[in-house]
PDB file of C-alpha atoms in Angstrom:
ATOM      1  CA  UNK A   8      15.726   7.518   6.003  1.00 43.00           C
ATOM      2  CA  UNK A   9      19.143   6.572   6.790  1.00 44.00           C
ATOM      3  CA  UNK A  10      19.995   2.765   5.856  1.00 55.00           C
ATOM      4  CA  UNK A  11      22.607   2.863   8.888  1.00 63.00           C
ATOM      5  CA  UNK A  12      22.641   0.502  11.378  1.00 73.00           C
ATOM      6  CA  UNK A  13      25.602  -1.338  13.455  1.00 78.00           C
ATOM      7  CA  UNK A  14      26.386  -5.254  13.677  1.00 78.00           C
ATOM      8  CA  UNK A  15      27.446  -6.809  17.222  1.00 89.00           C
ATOM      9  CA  UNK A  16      29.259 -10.370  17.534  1.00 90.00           C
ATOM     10  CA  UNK A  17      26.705 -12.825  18.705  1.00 92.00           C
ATOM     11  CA  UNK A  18      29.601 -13.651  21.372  1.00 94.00           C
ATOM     12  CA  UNK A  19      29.382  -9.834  22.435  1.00 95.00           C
ATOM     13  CA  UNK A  20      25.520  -9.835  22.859  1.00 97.00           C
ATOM     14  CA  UNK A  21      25.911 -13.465  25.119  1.00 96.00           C
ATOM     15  CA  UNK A  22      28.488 -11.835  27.553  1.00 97.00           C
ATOM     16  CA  UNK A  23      26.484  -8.536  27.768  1.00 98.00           C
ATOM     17  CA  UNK A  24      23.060 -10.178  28.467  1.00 98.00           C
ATOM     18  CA  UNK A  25      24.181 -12.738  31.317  1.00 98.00           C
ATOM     19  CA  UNK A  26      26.398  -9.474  32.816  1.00 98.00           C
ATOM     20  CA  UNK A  27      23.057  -7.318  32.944  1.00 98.00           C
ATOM     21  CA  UNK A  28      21.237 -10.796  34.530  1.00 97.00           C
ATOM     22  CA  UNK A  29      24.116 -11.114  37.114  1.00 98.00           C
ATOM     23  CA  UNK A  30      23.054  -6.812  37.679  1.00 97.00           C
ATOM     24  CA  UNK A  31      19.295  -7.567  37.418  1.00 96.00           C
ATOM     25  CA  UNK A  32      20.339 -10.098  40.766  1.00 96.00           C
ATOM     26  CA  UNK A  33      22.956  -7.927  42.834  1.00 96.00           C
ATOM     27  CA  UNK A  34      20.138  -4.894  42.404  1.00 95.00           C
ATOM     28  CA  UNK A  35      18.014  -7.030  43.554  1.00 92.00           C
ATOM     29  CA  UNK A  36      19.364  -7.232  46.802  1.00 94.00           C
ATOM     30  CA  UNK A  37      18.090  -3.852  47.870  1.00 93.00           C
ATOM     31  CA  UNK A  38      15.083  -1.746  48.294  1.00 92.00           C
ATOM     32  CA  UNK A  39      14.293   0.774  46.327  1.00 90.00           C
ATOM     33  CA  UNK A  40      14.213   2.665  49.350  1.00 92.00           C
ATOM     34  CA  UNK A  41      17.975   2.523  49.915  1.00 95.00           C
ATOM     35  CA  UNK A  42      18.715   4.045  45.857  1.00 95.00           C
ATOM     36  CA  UNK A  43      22.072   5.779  47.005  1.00 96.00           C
ATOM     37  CA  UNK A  44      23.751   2.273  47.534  1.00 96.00           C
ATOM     38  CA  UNK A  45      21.732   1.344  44.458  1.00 96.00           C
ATOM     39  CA  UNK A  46      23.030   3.988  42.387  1.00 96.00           C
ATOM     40  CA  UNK A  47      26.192   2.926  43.198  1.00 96.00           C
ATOM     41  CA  UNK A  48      26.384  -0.585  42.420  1.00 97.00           C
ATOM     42  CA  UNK A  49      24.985   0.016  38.982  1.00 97.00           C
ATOM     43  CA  UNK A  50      27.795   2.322  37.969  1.00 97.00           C
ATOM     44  CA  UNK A  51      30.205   0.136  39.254  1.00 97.00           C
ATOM     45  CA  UNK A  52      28.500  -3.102  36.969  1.00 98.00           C
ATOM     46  CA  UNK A  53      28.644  -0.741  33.898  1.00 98.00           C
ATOM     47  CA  UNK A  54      32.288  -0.066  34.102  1.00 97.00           C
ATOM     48  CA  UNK A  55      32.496  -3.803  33.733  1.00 98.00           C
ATOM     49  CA  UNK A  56      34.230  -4.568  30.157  1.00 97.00           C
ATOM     50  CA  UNK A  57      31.075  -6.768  29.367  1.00 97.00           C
ATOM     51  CA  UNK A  58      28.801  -3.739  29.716  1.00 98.00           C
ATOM     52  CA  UNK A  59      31.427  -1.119  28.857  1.00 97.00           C
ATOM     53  CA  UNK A  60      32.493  -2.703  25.810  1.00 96.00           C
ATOM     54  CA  UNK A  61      28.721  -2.780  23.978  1.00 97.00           C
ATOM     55  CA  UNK A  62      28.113   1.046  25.541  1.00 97.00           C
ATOM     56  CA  UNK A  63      31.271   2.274  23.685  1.00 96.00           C
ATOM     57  CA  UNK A  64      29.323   1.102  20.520  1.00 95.00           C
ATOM     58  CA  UNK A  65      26.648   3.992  21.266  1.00 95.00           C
ATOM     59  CA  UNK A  66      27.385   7.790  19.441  1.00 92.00           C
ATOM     60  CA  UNK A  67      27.875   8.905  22.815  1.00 93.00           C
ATOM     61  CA  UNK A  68      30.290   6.561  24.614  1.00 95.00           C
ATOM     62  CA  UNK A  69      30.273   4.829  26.802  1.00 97.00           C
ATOM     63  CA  UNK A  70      30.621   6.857  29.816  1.00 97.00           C
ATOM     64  CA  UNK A  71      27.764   9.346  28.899  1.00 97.00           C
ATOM     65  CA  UNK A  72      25.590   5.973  27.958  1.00 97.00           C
ATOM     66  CA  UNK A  73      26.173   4.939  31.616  1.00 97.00           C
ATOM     67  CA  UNK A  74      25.393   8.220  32.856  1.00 97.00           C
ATOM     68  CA  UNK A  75      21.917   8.513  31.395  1.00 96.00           C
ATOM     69  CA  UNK A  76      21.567   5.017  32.382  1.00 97.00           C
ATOM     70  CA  UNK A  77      21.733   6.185  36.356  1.00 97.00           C
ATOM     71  CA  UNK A  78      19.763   9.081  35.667  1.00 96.00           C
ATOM     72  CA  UNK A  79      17.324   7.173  34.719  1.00 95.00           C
ATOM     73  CA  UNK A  80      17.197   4.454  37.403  1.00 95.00           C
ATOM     74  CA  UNK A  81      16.953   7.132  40.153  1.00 94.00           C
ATOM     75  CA  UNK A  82      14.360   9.534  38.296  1.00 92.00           C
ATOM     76  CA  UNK A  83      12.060   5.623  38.532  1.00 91.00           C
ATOM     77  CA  UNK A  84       8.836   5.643  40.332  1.00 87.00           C
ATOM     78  CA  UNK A  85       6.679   2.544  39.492  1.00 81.00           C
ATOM     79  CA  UNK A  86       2.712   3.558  37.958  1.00 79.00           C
ATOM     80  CA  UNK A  87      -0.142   1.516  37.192  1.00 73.00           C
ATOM     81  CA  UNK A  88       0.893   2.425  33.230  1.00 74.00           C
ATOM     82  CA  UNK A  89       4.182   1.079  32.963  1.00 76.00           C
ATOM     83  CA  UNK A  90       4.842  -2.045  31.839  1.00 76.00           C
ATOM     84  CA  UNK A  91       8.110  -1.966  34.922  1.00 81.00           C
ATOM     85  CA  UNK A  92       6.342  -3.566  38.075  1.00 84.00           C
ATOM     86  CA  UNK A  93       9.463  -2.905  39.889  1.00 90.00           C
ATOM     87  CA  UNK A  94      12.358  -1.303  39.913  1.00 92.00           C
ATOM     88  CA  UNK A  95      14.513  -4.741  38.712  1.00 92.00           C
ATOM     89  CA  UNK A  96      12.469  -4.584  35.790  1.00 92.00           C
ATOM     90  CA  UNK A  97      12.645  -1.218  34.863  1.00 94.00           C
ATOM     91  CA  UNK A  98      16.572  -1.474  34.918  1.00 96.00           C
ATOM     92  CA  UNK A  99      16.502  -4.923  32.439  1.00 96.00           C
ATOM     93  CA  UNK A 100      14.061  -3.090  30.400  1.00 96.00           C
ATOM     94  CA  UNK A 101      16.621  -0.159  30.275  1.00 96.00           C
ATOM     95  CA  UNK A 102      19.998  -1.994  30.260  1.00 98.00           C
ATOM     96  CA  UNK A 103      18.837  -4.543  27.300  1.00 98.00           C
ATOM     97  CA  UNK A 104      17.234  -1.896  24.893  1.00 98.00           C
ATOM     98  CA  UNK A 105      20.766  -0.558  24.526  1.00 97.00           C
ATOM     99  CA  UNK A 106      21.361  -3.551  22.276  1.00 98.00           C
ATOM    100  CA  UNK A 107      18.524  -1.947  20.344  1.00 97.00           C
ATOM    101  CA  UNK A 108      20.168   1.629  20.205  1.00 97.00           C
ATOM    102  CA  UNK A 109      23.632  -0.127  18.771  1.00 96.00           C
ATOM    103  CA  UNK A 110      21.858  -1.914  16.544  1.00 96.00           C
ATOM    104  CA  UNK A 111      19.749   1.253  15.179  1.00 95.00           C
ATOM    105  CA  UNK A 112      20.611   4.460  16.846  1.00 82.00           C
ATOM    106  CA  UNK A 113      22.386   4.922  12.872  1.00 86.00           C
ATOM    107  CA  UNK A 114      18.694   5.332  12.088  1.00 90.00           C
ATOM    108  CA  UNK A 115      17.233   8.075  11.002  1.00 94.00           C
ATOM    109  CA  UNK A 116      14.018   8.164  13.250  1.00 97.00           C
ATOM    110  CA  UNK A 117      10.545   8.999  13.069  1.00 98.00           C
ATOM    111  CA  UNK A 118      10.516  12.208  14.828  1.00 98.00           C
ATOM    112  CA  UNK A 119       6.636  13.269  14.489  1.00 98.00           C
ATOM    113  CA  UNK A 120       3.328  11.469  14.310  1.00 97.00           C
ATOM    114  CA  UNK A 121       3.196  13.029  10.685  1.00 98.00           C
ATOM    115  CA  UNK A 122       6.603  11.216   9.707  1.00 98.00           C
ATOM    116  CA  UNK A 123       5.371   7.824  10.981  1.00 98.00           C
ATOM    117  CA  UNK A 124       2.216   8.206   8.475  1.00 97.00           C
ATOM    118  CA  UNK A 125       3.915   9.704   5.186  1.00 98.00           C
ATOM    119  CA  UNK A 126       6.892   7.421   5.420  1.00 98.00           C
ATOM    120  CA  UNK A 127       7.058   5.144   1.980  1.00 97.00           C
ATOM    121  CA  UNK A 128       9.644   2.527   4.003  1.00 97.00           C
ATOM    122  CA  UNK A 129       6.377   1.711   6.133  1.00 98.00           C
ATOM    123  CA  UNK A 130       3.301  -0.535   5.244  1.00 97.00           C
ATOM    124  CA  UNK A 131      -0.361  -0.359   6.094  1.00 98.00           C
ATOM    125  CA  UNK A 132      -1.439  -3.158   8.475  1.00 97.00           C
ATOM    126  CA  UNK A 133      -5.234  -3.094   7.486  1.00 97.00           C
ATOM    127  CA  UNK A 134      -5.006  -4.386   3.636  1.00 96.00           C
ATOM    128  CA  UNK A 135      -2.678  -7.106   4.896  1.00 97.00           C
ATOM    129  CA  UNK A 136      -4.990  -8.683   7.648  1.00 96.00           C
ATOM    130  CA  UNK A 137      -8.211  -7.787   5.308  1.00 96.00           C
ATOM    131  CA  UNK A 138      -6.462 -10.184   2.684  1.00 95.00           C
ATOM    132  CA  UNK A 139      -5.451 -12.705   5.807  1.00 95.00           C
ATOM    133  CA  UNK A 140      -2.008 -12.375   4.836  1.00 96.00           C
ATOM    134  CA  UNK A 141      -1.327 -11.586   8.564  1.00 97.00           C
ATOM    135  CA  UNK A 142      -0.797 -14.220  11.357  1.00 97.00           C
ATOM    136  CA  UNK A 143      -1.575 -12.087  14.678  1.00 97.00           C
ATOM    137  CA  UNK A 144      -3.670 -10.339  16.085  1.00 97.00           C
ATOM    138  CA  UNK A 145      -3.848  -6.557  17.131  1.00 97.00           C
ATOM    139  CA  UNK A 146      -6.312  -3.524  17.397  1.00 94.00           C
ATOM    140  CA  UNK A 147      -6.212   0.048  16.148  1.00 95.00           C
ATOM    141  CA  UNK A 148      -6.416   2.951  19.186  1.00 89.00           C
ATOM    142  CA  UNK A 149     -10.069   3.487  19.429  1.00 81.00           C
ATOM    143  CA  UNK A 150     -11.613   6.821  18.072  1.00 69.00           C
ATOM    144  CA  UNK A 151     -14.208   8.606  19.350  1.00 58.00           C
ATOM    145  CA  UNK A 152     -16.415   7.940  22.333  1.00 49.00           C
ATOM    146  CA  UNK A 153     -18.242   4.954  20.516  1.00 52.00           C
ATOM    147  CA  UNK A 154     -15.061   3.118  19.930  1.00 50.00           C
ATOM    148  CA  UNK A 155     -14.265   3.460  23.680  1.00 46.00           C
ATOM    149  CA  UNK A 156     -17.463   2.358  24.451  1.00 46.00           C
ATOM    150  CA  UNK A 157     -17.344  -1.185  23.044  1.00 50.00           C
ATOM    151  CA  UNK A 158     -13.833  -1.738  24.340  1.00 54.00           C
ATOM    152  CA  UNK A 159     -15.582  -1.283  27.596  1.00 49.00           C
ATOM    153  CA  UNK A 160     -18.117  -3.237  27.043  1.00 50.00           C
ATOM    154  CA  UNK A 161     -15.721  -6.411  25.993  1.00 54.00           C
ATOM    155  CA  UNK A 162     -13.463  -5.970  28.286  1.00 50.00           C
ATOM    156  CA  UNK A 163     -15.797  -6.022  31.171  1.00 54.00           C
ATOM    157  CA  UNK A 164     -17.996  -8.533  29.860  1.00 52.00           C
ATOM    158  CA  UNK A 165     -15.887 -10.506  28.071  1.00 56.00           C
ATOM    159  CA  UNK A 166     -12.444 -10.479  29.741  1.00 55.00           C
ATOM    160  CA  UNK A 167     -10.880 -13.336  27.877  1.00 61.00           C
ATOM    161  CA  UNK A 168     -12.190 -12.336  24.573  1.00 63.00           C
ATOM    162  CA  UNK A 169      -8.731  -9.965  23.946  1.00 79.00           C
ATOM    163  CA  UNK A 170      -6.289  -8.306  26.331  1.00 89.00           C
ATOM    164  CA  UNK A 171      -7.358  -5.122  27.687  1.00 82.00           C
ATOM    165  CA  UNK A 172      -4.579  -2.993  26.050  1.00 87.00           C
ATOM    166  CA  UNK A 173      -5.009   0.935  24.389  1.00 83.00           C
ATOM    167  CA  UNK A 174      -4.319  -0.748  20.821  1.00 92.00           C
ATOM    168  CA  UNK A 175      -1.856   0.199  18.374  1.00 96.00           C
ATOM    169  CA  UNK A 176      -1.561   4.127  18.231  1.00 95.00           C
ATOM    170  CA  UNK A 177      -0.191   3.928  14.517  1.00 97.00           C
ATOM    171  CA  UNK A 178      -1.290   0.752  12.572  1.00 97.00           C
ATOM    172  CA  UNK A 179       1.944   0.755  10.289  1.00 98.00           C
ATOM    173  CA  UNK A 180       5.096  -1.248  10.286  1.00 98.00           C
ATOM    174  CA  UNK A 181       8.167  -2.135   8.224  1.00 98.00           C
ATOM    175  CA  UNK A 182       7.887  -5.508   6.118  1.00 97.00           C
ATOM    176  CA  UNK A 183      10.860  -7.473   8.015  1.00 97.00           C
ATOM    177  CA  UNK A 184       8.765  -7.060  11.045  1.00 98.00           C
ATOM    178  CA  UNK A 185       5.854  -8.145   9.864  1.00 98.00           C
ATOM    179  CA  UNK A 186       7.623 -10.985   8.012  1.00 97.00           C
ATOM    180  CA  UNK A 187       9.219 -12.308  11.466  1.00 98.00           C
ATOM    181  CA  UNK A 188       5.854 -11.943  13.625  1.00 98.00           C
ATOM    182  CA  UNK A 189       4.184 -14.003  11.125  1.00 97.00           C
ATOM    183  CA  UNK A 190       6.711 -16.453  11.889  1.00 97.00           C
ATOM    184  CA  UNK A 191       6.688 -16.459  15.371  1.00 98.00           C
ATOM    185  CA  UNK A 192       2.527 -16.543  15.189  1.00 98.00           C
ATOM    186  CA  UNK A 193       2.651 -19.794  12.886  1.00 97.00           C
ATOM    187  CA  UNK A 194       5.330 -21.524  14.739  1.00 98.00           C
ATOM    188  CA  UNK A 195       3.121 -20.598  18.122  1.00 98.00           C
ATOM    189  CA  UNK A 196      -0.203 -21.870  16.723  1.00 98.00           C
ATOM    190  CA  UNK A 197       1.226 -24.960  15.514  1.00 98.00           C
ATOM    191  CA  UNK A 198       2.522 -25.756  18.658  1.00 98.00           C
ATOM    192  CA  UNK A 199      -0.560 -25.101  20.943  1.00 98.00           C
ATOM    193  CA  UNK A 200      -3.810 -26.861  20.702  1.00 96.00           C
ATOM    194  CA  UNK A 201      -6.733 -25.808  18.376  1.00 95.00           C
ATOM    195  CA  UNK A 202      -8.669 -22.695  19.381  1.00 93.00           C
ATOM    196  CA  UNK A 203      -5.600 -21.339  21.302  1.00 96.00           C
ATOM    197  CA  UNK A 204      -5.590 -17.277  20.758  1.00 96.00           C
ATOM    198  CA  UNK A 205      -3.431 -16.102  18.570  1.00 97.00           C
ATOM    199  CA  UNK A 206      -0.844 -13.885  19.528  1.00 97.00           C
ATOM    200  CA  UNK A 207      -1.219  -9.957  20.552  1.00 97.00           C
ATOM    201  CA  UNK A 208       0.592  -7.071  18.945  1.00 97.00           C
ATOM    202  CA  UNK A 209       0.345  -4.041  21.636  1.00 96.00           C
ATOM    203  CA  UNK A 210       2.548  -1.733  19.760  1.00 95.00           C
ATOM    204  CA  UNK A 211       5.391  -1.387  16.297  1.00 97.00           C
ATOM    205  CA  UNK A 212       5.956   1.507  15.071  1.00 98.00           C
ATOM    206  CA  UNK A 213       6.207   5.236  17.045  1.00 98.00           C
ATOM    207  CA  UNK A 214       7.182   8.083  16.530  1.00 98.00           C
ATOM    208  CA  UNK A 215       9.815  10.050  18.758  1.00 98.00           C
ATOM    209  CA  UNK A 216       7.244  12.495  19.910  1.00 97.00           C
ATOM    210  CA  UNK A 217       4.741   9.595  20.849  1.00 97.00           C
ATOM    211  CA  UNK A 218       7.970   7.839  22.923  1.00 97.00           C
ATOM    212  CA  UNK A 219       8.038  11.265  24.883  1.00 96.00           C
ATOM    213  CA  UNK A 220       3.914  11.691  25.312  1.00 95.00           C
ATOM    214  CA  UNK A 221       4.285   7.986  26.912  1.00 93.00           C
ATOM    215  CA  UNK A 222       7.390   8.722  29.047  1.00 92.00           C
ATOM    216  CA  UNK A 223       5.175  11.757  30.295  1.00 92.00           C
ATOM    217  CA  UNK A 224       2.384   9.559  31.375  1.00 90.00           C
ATOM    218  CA  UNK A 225       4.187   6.975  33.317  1.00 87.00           C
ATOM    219  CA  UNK A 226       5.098   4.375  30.832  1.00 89.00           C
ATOM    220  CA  UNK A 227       8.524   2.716  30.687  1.00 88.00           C
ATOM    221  CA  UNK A 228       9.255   4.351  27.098  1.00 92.00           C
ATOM    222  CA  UNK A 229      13.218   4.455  26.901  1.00 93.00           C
ATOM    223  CA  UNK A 230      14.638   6.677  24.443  1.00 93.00           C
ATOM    224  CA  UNK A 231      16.344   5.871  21.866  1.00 94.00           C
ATOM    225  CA  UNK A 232      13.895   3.292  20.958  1.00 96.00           C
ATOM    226  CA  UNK A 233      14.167   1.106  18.189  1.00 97.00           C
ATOM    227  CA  UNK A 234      10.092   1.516  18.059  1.00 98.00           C
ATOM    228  CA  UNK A 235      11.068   5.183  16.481  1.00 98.00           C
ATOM    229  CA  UNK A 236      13.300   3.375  13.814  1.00 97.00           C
ATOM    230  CA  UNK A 237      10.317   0.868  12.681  1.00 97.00           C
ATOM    231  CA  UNK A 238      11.712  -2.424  13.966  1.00 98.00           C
ATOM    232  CA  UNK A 239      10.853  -3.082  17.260  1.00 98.00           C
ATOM    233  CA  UNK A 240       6.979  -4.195  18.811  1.00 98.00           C
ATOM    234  CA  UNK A 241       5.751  -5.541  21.905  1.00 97.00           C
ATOM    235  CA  UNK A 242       3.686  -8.566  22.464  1.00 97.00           C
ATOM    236  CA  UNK A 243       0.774  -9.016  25.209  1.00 96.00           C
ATOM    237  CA  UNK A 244       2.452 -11.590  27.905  1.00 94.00           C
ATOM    238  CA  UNK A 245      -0.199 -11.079  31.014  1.00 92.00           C
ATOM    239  CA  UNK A 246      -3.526 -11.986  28.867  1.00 95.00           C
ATOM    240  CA  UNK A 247      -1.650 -14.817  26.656  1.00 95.00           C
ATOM    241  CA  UNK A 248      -0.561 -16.474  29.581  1.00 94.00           C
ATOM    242  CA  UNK A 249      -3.717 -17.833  30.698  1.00 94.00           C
ATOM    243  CA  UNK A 250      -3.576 -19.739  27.112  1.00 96.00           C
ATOM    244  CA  UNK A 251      -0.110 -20.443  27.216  1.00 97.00           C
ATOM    245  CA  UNK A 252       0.615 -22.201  30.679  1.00 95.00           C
ATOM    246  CA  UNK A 253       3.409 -24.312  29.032  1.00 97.00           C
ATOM    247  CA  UNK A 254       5.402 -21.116  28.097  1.00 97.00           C
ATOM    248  CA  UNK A 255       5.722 -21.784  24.541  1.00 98.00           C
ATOM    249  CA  UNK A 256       5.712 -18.345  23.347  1.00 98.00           C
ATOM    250  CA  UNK A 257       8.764 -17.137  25.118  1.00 98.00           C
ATOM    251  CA  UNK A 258      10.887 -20.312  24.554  1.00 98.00           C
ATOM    252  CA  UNK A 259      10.016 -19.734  20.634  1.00 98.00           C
ATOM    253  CA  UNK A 260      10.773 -16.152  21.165  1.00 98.00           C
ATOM    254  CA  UNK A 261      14.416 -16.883  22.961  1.00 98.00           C
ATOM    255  CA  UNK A 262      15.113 -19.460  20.316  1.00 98.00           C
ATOM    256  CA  UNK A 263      15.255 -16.360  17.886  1.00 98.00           C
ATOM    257  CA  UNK A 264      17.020 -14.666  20.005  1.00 97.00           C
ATOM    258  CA  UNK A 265      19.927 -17.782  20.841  1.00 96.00           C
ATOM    259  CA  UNK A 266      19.912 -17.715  16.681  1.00 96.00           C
ATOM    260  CA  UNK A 267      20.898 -14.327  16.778  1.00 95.00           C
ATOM    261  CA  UNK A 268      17.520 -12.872  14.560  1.00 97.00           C
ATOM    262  CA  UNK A 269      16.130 -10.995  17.782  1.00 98.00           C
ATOM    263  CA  UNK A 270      16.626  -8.621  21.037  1.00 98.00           C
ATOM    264  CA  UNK A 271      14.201 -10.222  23.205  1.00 98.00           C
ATOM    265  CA  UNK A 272      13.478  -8.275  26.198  1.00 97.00           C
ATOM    266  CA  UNK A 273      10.957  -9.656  29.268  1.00 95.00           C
ATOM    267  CA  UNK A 274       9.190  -6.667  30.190  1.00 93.00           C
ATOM    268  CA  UNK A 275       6.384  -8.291  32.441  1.00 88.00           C
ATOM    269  CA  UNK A 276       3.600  -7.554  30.715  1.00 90.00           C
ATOM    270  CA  UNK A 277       4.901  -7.644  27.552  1.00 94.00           C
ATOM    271  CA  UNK A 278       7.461  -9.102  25.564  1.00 97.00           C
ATOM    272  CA  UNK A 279       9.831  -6.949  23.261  1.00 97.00           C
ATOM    273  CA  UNK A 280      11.294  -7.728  20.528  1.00 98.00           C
ATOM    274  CA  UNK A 281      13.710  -5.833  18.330  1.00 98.00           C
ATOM    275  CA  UNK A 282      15.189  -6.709  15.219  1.00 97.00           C
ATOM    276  CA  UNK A 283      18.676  -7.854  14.557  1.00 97.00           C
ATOM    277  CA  UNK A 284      20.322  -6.002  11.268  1.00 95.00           C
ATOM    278  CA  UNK A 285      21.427  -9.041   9.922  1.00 94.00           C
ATOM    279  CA  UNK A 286      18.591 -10.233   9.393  1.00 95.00           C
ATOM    280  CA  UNK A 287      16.519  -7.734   7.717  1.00 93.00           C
ATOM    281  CA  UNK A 288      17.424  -8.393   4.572  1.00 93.00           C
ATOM    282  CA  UNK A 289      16.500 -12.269   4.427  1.00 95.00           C
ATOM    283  CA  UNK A 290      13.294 -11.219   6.509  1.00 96.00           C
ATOM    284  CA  UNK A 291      11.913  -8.658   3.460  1.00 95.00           C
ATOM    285  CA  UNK A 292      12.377 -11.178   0.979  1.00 95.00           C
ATOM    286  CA  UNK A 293      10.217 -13.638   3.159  1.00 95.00           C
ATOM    287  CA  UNK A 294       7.561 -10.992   3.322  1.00 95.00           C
ATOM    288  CA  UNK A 295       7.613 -10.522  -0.307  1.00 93.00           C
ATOM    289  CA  UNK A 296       7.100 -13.930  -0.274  1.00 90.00           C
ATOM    290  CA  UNK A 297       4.283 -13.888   1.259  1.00 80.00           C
ATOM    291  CA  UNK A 298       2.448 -11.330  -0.897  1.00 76.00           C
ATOM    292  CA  UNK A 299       3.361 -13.527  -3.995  1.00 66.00           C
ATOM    293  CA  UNK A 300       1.703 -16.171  -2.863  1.00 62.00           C
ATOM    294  CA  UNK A 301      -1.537 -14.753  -2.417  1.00 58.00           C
TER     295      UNK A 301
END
């Protein structure tokens, strides 16, 4: 794959974010209802050098980012799948995920399920958590009827046992991920009492066609998506919050993000998390770390 990938001044990244938060609060004015006036108040805020400037950084420009941006918002109908309760969300989720495609839209991405699987830049999860060298939790997609079975049966009869999620569709992901999940799992733990769950993985790695089956069945699956390049996941935020009343996880989770390692986007349900260039190469070496030491 392509080793491409595009670096963004921290001071850049700082302006853009609080311009999309003072958007997130002007569309929030409105109801969904009234998507004309809508429409037009988020084309205005994207002409806005703080929005314009990290657009232009796209392959497309600006101006076409911005239009696919719109097209987007309208086309938005909320769903019981996506992770968007509203339409405020769904325009964060969109609007911060294009610090994701500067970062990685260089990438060459996984197109098919197939190229997710063969791919030698990608690591198994299983041998890693079989020899505990793996700090979180996760689950693989079921298969067959049995496996659906018993995730029915804990998740009715044992709610707080593990968040009801689908489970991860490919159980793959690149090193510096894993390397900076590990981190943010070891800082967590050591900051909560004993017995607290650890934390959830609900999806790494996908492929580009996977990104469109979601998109198809409701889910807020933007596209690009760093998730296609190999460094991006999601972490369960509902379920964990019963266990994490103090909010630990997403201070620890902005702190990366204030230090510059991280794209950290609030998605309601889930955190996202995408990983900064930067830092990939320091992160790989801490993973190898971590396998030397076993």
């Amino acid at each position: 794959m392509s080793s491409f990938s595009v670096a963004v001044p921290d001071s850049a990244l700082v302006a853009y974010r609080d311009a999309v938060d003072d958007l997130i609060r002007d569309v929030g004015n409105y109801q969904q209802s009234e998507m004309a006036t809508i429409e037009k108040v988020i084309s205005r805020w994207l002409q806005e050098p703080e929005i314009s400037t990290l657009l232009s950084r796209l392959s497309e420009g600006a101006d076409s980012a911005a239009a696919a941006i719109v097209g987007e918002v309208v086309r938005y109908q909320p769903n019981g799948h996506s992770s968007a309760i509203d339409l405020a969300t769904y325009v964060r989720i969109l609007l911060l995920s294009q610090i994701d495609a500067v970062w990685w839209s260089g990438i060459t991405h996984f197109a098919h399920d197939a190229d997710v699987l063969d791919s030698a830049e990608l690591v198994d999860l299983e041998p890693l958590r079989s020899a505990k060298l793996l700090r979180f939790d996760y689950r693989a997609q079921p298969a067959g009827l049995p496996g659906r079975a018993r995730d029915w049966v804990q998740h009715r009869f044992l709610p707080a046992f593990r968040p009801r999620v689908a489970g991860l569709r490919f159980t793959r992901s690149r090193p510096a991920l894993i390397a900076v999940i590990n981190q943010i799992a070891k800082d967590f733990a050591a900051a909560m009492p004993p017995r607290t769950p650890r934390i959830w993985v609900n999806s790494m790695v996908r492929s580009v066609e996977h990104q469109h089956r979601l998109r198809s069945l409701g889910y807020a699956a933007v596209l690009p998506s760093a998730h296609c390049a190999g460094y991006a996941c999601d972490l369960e935020s509902s379920w964990l919050r019963q266990f994490d009343p103090g909010d630990m996880l997403p201070r620890l989770l902005i702190e990366r993000q204030e230090a510059g390692q991280l794209n950290v986007i609030d998605e309601g349900r889930t955190w996202h998390l995408c990983l900064n260039p930067n830092a990939g190469d320091g992160l790989r070496a801490v993973y190898e770390s971590q396998l030397r030491t076993r």
